[in-house]
mmCIF file of C-alpha atoms and ligand atoms in Angstrom:
data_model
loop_
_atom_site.group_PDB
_atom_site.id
_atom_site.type_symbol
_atom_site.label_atom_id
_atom_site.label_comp_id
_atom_site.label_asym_id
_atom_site.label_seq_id
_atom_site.Cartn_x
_atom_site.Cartn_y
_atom_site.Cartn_z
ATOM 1 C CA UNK A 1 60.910 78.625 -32.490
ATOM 2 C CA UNK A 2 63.763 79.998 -34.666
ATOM 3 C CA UNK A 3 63.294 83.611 -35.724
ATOM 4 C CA UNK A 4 64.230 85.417 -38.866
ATOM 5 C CA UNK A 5 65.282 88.870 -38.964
ATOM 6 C CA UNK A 6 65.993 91.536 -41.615
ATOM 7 C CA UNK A 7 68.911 94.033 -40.895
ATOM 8 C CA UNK A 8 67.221 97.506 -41.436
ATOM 9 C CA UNK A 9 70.396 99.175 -43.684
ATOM 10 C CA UNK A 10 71.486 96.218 -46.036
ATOM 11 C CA UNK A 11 68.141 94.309 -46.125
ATOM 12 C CA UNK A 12 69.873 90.971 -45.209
ATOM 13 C CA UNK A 13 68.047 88.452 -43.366
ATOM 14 C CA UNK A 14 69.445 86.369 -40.694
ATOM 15 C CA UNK A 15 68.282 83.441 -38.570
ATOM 16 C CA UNK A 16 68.367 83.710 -34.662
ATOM 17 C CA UNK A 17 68.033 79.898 -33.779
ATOM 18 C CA UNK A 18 68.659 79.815 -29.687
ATOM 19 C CA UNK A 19 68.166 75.901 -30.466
ATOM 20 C CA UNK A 20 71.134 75.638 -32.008
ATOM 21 C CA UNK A 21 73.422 76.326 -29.278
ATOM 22 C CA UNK A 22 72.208 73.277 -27.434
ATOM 23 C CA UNK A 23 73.640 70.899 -30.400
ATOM 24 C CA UNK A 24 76.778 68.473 -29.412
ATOM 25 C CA UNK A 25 79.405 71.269 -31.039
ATOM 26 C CA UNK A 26 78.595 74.110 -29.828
ATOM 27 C CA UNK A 27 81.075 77.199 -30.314
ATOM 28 C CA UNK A 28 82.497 76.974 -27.005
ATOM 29 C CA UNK A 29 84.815 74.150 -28.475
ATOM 30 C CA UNK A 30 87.970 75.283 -30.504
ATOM 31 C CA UNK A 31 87.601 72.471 -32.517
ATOM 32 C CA UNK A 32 84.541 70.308 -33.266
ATOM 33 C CA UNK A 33 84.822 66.585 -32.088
ATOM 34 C CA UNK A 34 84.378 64.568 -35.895
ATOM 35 C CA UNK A 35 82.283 61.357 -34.641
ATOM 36 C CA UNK A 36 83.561 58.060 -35.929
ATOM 37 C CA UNK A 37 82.799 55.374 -37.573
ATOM 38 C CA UNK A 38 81.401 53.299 -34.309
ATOM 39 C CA UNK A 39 78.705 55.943 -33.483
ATOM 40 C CA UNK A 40 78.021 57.022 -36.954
ATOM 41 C CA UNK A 41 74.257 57.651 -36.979
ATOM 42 C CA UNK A 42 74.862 58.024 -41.141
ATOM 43 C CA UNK A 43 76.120 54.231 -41.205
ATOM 44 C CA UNK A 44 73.804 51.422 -42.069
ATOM 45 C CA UNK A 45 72.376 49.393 -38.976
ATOM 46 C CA UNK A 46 72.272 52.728 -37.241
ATOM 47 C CA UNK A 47 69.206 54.108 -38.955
ATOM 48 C CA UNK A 48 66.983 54.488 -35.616
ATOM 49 C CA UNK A 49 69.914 56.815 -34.703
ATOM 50 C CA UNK A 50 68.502 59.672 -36.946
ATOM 51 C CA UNK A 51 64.453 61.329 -37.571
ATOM 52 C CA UNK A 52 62.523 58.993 -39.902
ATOM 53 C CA UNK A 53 63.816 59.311 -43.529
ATOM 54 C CA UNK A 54 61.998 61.548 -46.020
ATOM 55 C CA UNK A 55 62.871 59.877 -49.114
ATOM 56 C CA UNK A 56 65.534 56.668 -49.676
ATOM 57 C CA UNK A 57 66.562 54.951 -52.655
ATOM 58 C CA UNK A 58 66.873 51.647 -51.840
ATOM 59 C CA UNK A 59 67.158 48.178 -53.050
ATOM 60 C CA UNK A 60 65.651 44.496 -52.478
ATOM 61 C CA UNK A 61 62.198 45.856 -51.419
ATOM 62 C CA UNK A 62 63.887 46.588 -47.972
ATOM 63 C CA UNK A 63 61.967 48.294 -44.744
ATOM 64 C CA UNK A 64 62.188 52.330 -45.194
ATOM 65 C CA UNK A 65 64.694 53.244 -41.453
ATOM 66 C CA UNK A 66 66.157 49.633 -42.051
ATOM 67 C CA UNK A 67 69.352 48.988 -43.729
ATOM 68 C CA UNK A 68 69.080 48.223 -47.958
ATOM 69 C CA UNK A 69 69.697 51.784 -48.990
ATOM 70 C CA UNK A 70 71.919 53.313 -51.437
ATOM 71 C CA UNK A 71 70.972 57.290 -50.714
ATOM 72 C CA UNK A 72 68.854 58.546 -48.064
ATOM 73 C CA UNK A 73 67.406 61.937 -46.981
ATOM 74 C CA UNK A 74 66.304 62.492 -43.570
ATOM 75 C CA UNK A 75 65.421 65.465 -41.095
ATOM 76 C CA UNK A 76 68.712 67.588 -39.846
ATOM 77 C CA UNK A 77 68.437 66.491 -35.766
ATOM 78 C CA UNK A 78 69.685 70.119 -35.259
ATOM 79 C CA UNK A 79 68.005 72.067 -37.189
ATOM 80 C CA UNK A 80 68.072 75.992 -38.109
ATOM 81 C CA UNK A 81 64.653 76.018 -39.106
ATOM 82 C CA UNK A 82 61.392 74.484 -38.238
ATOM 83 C CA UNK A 83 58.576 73.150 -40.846
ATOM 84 C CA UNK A 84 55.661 73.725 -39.300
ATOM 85 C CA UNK A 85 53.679 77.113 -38.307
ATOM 86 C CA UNK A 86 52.698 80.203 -40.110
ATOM 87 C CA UNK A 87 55.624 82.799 -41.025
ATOM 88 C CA UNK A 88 53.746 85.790 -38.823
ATOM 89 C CA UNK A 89 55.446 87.972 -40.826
ATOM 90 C CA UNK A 90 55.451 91.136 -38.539
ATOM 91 C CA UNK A 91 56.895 94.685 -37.713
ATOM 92 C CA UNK A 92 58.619 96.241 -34.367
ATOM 93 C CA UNK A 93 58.880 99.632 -35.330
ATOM 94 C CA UNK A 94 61.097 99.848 -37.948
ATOM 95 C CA UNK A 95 62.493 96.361 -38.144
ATOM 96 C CA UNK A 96 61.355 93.304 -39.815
ATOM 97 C CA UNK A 97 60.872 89.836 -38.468
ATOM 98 C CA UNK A 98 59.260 86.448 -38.880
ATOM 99 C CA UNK A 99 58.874 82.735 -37.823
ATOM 100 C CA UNK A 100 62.117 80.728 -38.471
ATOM 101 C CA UNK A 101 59.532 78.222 -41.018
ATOM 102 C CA UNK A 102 61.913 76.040 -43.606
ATOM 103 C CA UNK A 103 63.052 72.735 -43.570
ATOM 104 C CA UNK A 104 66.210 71.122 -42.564
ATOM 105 C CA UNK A 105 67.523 68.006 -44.166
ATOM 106 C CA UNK A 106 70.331 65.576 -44.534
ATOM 107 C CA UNK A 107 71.190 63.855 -47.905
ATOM 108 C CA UNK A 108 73.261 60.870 -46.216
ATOM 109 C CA UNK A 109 75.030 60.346 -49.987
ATOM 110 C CA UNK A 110 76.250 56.414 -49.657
ATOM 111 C CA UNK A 111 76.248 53.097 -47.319
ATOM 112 C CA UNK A 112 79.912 53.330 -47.397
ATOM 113 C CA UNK A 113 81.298 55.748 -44.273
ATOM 114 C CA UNK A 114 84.164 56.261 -45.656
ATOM 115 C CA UNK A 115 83.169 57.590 -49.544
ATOM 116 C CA UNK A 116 83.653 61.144 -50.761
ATOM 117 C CA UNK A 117 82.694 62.564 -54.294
ATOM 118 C CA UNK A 118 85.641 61.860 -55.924
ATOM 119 C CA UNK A 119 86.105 57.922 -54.747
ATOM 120 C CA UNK A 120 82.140 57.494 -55.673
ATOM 121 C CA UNK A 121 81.622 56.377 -58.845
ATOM 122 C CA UNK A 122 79.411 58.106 -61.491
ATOM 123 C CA UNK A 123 76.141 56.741 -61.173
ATOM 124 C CA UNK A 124 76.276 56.979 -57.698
ATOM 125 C CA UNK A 125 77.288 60.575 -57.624
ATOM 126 C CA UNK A 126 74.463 60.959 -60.192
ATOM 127 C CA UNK A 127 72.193 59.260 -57.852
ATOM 128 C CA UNK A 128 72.940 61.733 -54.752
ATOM 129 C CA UNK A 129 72.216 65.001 -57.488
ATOM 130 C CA UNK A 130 68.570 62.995 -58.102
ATOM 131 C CA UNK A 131 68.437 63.395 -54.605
ATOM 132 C CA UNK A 132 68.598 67.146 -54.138
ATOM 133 C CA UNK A 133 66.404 67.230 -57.154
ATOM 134 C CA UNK A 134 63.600 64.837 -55.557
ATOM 135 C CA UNK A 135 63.737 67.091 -52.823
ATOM 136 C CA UNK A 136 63.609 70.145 -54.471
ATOM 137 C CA UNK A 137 60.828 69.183 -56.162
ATOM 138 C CA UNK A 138 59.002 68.669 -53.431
ATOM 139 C CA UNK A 139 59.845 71.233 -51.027
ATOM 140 C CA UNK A 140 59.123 73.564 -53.931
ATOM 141 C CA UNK A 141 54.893 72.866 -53.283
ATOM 142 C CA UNK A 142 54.983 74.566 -50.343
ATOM 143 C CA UNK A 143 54.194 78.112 -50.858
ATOM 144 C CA UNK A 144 55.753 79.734 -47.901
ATOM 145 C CA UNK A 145 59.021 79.023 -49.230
ATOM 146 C CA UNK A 146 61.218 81.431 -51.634
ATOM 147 C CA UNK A 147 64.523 79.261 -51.824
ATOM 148 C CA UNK A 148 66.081 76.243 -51.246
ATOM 149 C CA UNK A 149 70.072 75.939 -50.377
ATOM 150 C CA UNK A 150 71.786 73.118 -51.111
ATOM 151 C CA UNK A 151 75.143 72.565 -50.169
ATOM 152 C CA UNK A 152 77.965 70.256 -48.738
ATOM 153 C CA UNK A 153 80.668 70.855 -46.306
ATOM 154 C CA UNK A 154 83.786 68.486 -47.314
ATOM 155 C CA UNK A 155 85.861 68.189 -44.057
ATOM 156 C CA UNK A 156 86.203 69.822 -40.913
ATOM 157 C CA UNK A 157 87.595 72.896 -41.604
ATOM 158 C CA UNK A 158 84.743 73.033 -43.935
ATOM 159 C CA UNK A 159 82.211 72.940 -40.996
ATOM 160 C CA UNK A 160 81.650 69.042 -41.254
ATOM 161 C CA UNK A 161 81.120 67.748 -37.904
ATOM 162 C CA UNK A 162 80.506 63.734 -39.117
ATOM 163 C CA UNK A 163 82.807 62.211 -41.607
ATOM 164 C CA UNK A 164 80.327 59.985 -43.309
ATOM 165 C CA UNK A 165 79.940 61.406 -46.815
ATOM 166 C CA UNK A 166 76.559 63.948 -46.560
ATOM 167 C CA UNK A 167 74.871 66.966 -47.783
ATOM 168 C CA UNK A 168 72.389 69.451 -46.988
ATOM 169 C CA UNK A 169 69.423 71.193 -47.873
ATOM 170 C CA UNK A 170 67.540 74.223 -46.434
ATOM 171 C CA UNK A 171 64.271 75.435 -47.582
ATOM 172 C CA UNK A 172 63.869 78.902 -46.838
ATOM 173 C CA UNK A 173 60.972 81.896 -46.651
ATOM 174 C CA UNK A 174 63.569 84.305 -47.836
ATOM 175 C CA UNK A 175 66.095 84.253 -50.873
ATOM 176 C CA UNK A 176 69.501 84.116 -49.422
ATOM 177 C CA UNK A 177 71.986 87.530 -49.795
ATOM 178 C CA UNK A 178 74.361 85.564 -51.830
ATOM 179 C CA UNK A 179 71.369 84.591 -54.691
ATOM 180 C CA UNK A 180 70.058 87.760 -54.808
ATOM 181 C CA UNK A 181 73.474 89.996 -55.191
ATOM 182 C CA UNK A 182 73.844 87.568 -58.430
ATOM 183 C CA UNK A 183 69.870 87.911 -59.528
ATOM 184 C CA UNK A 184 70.738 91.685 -59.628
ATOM 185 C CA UNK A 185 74.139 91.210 -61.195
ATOM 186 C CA UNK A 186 72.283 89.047 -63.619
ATOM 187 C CA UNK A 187 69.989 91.799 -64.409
ATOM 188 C CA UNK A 188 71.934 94.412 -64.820
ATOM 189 C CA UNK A 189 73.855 92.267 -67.833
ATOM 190 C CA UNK A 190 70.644 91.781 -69.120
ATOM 191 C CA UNK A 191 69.380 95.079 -69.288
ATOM 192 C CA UNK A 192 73.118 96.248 -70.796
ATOM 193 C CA UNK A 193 72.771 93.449 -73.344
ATOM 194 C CA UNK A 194 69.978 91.407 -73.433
ATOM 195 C CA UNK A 195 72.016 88.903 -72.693
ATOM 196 C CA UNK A 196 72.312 86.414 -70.189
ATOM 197 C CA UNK A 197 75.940 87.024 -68.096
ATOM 198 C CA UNK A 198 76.701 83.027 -67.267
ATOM 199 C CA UNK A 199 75.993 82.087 -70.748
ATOM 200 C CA UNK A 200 78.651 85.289 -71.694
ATOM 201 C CA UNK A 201 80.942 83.828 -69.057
ATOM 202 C CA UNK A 202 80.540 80.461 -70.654
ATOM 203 C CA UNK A 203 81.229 81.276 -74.640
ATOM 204 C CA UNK A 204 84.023 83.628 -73.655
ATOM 205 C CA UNK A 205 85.843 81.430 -71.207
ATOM 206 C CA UNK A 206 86.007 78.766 -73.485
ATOM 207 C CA UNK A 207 86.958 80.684 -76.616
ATOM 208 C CA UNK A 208 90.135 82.059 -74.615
ATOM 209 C CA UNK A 209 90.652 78.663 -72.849
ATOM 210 C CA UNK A 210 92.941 80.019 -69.936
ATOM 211 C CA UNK A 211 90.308 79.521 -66.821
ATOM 212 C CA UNK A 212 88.678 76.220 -68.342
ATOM 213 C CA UNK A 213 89.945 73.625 -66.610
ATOM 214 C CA UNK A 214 87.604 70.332 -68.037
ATOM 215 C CA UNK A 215 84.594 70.622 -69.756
ATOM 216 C CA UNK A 216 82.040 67.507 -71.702
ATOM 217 C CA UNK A 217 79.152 68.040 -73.851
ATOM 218 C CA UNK A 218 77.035 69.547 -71.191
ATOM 219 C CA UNK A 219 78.746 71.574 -68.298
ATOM 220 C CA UNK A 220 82.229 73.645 -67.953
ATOM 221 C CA UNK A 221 84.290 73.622 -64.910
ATOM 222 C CA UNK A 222 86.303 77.447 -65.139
ATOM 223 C CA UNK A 223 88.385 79.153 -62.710
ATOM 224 C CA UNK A 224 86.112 82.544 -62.554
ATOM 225 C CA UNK A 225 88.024 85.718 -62.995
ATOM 226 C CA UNK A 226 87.905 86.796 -60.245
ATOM 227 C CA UNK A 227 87.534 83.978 -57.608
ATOM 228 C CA UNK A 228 87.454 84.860 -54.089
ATOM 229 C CA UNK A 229 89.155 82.154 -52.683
ATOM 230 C CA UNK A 230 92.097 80.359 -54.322
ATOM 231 C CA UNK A 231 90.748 77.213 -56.587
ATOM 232 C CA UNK A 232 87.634 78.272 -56.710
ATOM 233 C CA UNK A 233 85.369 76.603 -59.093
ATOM 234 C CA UNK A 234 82.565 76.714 -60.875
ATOM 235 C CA UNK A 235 80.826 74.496 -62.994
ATOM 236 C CA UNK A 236 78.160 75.991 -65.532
ATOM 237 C CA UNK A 237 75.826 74.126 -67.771
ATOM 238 C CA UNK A 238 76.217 75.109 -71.900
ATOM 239 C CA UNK A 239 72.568 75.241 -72.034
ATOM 240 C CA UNK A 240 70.613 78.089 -70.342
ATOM 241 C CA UNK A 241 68.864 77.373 -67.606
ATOM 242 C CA UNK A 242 67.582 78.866 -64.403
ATOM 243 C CA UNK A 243 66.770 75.971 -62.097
ATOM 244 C CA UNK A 244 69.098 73.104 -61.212
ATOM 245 C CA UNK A 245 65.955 71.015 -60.798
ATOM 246 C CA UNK A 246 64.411 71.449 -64.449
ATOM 247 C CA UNK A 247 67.518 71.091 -65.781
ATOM 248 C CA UNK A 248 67.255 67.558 -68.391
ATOM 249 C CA UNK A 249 68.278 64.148 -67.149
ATOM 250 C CA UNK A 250 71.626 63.987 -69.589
ATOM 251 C CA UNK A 251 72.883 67.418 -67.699
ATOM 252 C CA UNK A 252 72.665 65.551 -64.241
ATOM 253 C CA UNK A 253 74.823 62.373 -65.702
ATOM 254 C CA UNK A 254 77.415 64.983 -67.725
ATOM 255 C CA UNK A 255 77.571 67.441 -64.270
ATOM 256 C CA UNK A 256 78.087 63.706 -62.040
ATOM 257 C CA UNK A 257 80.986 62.856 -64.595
ATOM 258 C CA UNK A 258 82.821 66.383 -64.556
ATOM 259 C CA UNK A 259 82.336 66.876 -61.164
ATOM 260 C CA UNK A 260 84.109 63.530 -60.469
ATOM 261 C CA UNK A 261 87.148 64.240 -62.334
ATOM 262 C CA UNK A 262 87.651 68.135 -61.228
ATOM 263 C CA UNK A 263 87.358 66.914 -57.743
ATOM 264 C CA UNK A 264 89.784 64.081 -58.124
ATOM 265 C CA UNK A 265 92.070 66.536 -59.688
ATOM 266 C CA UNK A 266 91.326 68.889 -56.840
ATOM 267 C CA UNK A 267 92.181 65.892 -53.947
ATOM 268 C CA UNK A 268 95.481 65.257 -56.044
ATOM 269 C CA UNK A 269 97.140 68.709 -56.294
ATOM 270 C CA UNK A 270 95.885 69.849 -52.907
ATOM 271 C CA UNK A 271 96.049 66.417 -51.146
ATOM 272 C CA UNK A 272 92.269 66.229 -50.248
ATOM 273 C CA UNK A 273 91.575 69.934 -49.042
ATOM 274 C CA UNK A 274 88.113 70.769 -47.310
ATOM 275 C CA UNK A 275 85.806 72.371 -49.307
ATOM 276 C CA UNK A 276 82.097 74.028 -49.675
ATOM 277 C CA UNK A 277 80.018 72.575 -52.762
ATOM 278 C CA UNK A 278 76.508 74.902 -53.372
ATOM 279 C CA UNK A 279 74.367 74.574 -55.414
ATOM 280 C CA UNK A 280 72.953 78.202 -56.713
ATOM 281 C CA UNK A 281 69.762 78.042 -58.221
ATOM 282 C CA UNK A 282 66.680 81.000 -59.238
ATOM 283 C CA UNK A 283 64.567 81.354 -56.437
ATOM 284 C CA UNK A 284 60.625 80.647 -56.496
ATOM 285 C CA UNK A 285 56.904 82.165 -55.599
ATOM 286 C CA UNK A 286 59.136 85.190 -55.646
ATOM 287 C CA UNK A 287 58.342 88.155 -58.000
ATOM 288 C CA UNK A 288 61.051 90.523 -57.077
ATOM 289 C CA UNK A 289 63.915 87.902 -56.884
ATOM 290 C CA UNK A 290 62.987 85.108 -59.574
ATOM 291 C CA UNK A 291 64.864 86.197 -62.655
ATOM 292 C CA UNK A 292 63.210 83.029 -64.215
ATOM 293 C CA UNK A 293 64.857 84.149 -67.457
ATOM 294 C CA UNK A 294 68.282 85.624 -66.759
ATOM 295 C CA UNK A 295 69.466 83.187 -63.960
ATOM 296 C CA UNK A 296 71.762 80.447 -64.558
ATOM 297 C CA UNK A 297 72.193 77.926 -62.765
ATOM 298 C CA UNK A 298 75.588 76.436 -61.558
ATOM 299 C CA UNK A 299 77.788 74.511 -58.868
ATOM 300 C CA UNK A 300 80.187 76.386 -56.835
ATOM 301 C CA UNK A 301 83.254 74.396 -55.350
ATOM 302 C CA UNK A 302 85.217 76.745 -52.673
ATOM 303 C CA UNK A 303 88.156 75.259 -50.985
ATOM 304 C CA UNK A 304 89.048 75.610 -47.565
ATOM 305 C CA UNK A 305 92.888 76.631 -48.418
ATOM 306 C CA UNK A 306 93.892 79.857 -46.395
ATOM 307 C CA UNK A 307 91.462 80.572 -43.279
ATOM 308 C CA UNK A 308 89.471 83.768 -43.732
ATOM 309 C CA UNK A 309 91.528 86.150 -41.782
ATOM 310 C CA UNK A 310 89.688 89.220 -39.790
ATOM 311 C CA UNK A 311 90.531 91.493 -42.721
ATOM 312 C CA UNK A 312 88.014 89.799 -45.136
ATOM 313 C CA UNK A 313 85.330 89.417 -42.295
ATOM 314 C CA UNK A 314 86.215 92.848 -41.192
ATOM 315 C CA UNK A 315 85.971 94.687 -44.907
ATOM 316 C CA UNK A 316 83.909 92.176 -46.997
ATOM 317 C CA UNK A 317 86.812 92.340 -49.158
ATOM 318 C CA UNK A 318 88.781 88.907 -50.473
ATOM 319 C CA UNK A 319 92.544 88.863 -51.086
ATOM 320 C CA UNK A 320 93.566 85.576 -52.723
ATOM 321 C CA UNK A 321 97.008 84.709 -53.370
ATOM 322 C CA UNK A 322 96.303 82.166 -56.194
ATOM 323 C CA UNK A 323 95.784 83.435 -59.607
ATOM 324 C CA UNK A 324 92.995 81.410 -61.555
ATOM 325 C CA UNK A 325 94.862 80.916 -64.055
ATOM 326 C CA UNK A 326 97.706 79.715 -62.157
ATOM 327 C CA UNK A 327 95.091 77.413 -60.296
ATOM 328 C CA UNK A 328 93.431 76.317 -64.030
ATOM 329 C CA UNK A 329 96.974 75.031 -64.901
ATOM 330 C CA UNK A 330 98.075 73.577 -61.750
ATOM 331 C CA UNK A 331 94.597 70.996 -61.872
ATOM 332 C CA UNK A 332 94.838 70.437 -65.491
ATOM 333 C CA UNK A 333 98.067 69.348 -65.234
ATOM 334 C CA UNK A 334 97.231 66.626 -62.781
ATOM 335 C CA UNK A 335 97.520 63.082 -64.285
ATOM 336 C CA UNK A 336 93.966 60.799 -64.111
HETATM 337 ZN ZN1 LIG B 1 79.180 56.244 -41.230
HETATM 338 ZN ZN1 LIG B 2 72.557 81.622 -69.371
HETATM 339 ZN ZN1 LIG B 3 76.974 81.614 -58.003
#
């Protein structure tokens, strides 16, 4: 059973998941093995090769775990967390712990093994963020979870260990450091101005036009001022909005569009760089964290450029030699 554990000075929690270390690519291997296309449990034919699915679009009335799919979410076969059991949320003296509960999943995105985001079209990009918000939705009705991550890892430097175009999901007890350092960053805006700070972002960004590098009726893609990694980007819905799963059918098809192009821009001026795509969302059941009103949701794209040297792990503290404005011009001026 996985464990979660809270570190006693900054309050963050981690998981301890022994499990893990069994998987295929474990960290004793400089470099994980990516599995091709001939063992590919993602590819169609091979569907016995993963758990049974938990949800699959498909087409022609086909078998669910047979071939005739177009997107299809199944249970991680490593995974960091376990569904069932109680939390036991318990003390040891001063420290904090409890049962490793959550789900693990994998959004397999397409039939095709060799597909990424930006050689997908649209509607099937579209149909992958339906996905996530199918399984949000559900995942959401169980009460002894506070978030749920979802996220992508584009290449191996990125952490991808299969090449077959995939996401991931991961339904936690606990709100995740990152989500909660922006709930409070949120709130503090809030309490300055009464205003939200992503819809701030938002106007102001676009009335200088220097960080924006595409934008349609719904969402913006911006450089952020101060981006941690170079071409970092973020793409914000116009409308407020907490939750990426409430969010209205026409910002799904408008965020599928934009995030096409930026990417395609991205794969042109970097030739196809790895990357991290998240999803951050408000939290739920949670009355410290849920900043229901002042959360905004958005997608966070963070290329795998420069390795993160031991200074950043070592300090916490990002140096990135790419300006965002200088990134903002470089991926506008790509030609679509
Ligand atoms: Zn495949
Ligand atoms: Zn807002
Ligand atoms: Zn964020």
């Amino acid at each position: 059973m996985p464990e979660l554990r809270k570190d006693p000075v900054t309050g963050r929690w981690v998981i301890i998941s022994t499990e893990r270390q069994k998987r295929p690519n474990d960290f004793r291997f400089e470099r994980p093995a990516i599995i091709g296309r001939e063992q590919c449990p993602f590819c169609p034919g091979h569907e016995d090769l993963t758990p049974p699915e938990v949800l699959a679009y498909r087409h022609n009335g086909s078998a669910p775990n047979s071939r005739g799919w177009d997107v299809r979410v199944v249970p991680n076969k490593f995974p960091a967390l376990q569904v069932e059991g109680g939390l036991d949320r318990e003390g040891d003296g001063m420290f904090d712990r409890m049962n490793g509960i959550g789900a693990h999943e994998v959004i397999i995105e397409t039939p095709a093994h060799d597909k990424t985001f930006s050689s997908m079209s649209e509607p099937e990009i579209e149909r992958v963020l339906s996905a996530f918000r199918a399984r949000v939705l559900d995942l959401k009705q169980d009460h002894r979870l506070r978030y749920i991550l979802v996220f992508k890892n584009q290449g191996a430097t990125a952490g991808a260990t299969l090449e077959h175009a995939h996401s991931q999901l991961i339904a936690l007890p606990v709100v995740p450091d990152f989500v909660r350092e922006e709930i409070e960053g949120a709130r503090r805006h809030f309490a300055a101005k009464e205003r939200c700070v992503f819809c701030d972002i938002v106007r102001q960004e676009l009335t200088a036009g220097v960080r924006v590098i595409q934008e349609n009726s719904d969402i913006v893609a911006l450089a952020p001022y101060a981006p941690r990694f170079p071409f970092e980007m973020w793409l914000l819905p116009r409308r407020h909005g907490a939750r990426f799963e409430d969010a209205p059918q026409h910002e799904y098809e408008s965020l599928a569009r934009l995030l096409k192009t930026v990417l395609v821009r991205m794969d042109r001026a970097l030739e196809c760089p790895a990357y991290n795509f998240i999803i951050h969302s408000a939290p739920f059941n949670d009355a410290n964290h849920g900043g229901a009103d002042l959360y905004h949701w958005h997608v966070e794209i963070l290329p795998k450029l420069a390795r993160t040297a031991g200074f950043e792990w070592g300090t916490g503290f990002y140096i990135n030699p790419t300006s965002p404005e200088e990134a903002t011009r470089v991926l506008r001026s790509v030609k679509l």
